[in-house]
C-alpha positions as semicolon CSV with decimal commas, in nm:
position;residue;x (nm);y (nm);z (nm)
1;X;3,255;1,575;-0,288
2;X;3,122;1,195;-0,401
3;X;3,092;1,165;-0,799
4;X;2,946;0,807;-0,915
5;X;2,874;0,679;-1,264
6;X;2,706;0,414;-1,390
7;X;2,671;0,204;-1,718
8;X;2,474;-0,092;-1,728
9;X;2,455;-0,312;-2,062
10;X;2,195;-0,589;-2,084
11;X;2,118;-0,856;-2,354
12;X;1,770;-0,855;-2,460
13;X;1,544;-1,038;-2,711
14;X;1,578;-0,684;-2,869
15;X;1,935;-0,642;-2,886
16;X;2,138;-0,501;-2,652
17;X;2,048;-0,205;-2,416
18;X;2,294;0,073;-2,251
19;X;2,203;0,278;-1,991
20;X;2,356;0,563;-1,798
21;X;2,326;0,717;-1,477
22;X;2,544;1,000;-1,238
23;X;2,487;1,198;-0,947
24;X;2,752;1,427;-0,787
25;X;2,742;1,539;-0,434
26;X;2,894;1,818;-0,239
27;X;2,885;1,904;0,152
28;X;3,086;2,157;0,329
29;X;3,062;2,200;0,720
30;X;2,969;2,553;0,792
31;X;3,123;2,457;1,161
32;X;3,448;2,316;1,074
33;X;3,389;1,902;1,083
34;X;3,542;1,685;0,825
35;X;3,441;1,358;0,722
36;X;3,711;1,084;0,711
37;X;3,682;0,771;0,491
38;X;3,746;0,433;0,675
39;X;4,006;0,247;0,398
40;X;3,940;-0,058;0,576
41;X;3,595;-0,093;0,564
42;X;3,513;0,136;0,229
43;X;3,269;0,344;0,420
44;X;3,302;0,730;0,555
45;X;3,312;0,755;0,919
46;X;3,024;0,889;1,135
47;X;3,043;1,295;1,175
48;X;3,205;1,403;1,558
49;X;3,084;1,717;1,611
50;X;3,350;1,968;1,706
51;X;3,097;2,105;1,965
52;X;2,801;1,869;2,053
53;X;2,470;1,951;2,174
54;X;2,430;1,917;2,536
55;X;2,867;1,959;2,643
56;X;2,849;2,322;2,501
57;X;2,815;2,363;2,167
58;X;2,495;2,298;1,887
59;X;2,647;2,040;1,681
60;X;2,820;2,024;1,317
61;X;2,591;2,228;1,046
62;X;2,670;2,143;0,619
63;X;2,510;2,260;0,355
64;X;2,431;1,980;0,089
65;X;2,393;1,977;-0,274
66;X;2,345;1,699;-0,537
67;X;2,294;1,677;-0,923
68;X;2,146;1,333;-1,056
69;X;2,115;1,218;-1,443
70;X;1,994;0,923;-1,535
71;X;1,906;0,810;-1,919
72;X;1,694;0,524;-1,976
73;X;1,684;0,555;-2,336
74;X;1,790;0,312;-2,610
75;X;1,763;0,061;-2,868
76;X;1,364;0,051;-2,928
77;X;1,271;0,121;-2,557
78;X;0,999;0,371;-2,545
79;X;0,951;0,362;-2,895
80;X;0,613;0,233;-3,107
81;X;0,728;0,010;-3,321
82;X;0,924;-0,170;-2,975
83;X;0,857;-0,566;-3,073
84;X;0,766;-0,626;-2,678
85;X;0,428;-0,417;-2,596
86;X;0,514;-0,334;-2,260
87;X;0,862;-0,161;-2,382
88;X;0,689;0,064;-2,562
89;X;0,586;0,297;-2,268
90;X;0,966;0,237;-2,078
91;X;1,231;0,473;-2,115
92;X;1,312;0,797;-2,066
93;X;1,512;1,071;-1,884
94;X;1,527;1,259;-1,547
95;X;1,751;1,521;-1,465
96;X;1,743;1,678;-1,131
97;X;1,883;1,872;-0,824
98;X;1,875;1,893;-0,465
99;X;1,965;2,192;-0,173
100;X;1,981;2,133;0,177
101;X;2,134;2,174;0,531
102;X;2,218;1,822;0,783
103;X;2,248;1,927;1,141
104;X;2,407;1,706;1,358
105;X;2,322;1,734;1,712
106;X;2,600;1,497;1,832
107;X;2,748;1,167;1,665
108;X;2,525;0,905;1,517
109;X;2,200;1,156;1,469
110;X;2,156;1,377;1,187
111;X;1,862;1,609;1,117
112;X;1,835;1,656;0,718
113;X;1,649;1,904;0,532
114;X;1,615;1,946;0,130
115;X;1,462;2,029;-0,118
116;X;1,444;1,865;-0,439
117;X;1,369;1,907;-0,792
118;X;1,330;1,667;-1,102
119;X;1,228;1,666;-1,403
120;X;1,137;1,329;-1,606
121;X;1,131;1,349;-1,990
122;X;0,988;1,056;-2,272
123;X;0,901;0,804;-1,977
124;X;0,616;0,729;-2,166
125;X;0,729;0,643;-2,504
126;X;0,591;0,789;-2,824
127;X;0,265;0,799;-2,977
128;X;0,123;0,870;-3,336
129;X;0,017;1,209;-3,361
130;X;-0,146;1,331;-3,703
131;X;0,097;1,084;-3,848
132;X;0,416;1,177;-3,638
133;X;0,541;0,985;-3,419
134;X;0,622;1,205;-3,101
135;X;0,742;1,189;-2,712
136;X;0,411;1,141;-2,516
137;X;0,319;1,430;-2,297
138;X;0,190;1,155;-2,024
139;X;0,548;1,090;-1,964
140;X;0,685;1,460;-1,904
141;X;0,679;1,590;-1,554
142;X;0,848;1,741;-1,252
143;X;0,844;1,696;-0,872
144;X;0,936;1,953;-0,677
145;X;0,959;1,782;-0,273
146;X;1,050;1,957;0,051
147;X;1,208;1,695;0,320
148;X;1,301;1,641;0,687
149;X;1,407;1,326;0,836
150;X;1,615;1,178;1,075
151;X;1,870;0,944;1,083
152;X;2,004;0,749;1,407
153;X;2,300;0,511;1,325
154;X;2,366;0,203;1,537
């Protein structure tokens, strides 16, 4: 399990701006693997499968999950009256989630496969609408991707 949060503060000719962002990430090895955190250099070690591919075995299998937030919202970003034009379509909000399974064949090569979904809220700012000012529709969405790729580490 990884967690990381984020809060980043800026100075702008509009004030000052907070933002936040988290994700948190899970794997479990369906085969029995563990991955051990290197102190020294601040990085998690490279999976050993118990049972590589090719010396008898098919490799380390995990399932994989991930939650992400990230809010991009404040002071007058996004908004109409914003005193910079081009803040006035900035902003906004995604919230999102992600499945998959990593197979690695032997150390150093992993085969991932996810699939992902977000969803993106205000990233367009507000317009007038019959006199109200509300979130613009352009700036709503989802994505909704199905991945494979594969990593090699050196």
């Amino acid at each position: 399990t990884q967690f990381e949060a984020q809060n980043l503060s800026a100075r702008t000719l509009d004030g000052n701006l907070n933002f936040y962002g988290a994700y948190w990430e899970n794997s479990y090895f369906l085969t029995g693997e563990t991955r051990t955190y290197n102190i020294v250099r601040g990085l998690t070690d490279y999976v050993k499968p118990i049972h590589p591919l090719g010396k008898g075995g098919y490799g380390a299998v995990s399932l994989v999950s991930r939650l992400d937030y990230l809010d991009l919202q404040d002071g007058n970003l996004g908004k109409i009256n914003a005193p910079i034009s081009n803040w006035r379509n900035r902003g906004g909000i995604e919230y999102g989630y992600s499945i998959g399974i990593n197979w690695h064949p032997v150390e150093r090569v992993i085969i991932r496969t996810s699939y992902a979904n977000t969803k993106f809220k205000a990233t367009r700012g507000q317009i007038l609408q019959s006199s109200n000012l509300i979130d613009s529709p352009l700036g709503n969405g989802e994505s909704k991707i199905f991945n494979i790729r594969t990593q090699i580490g050196f």
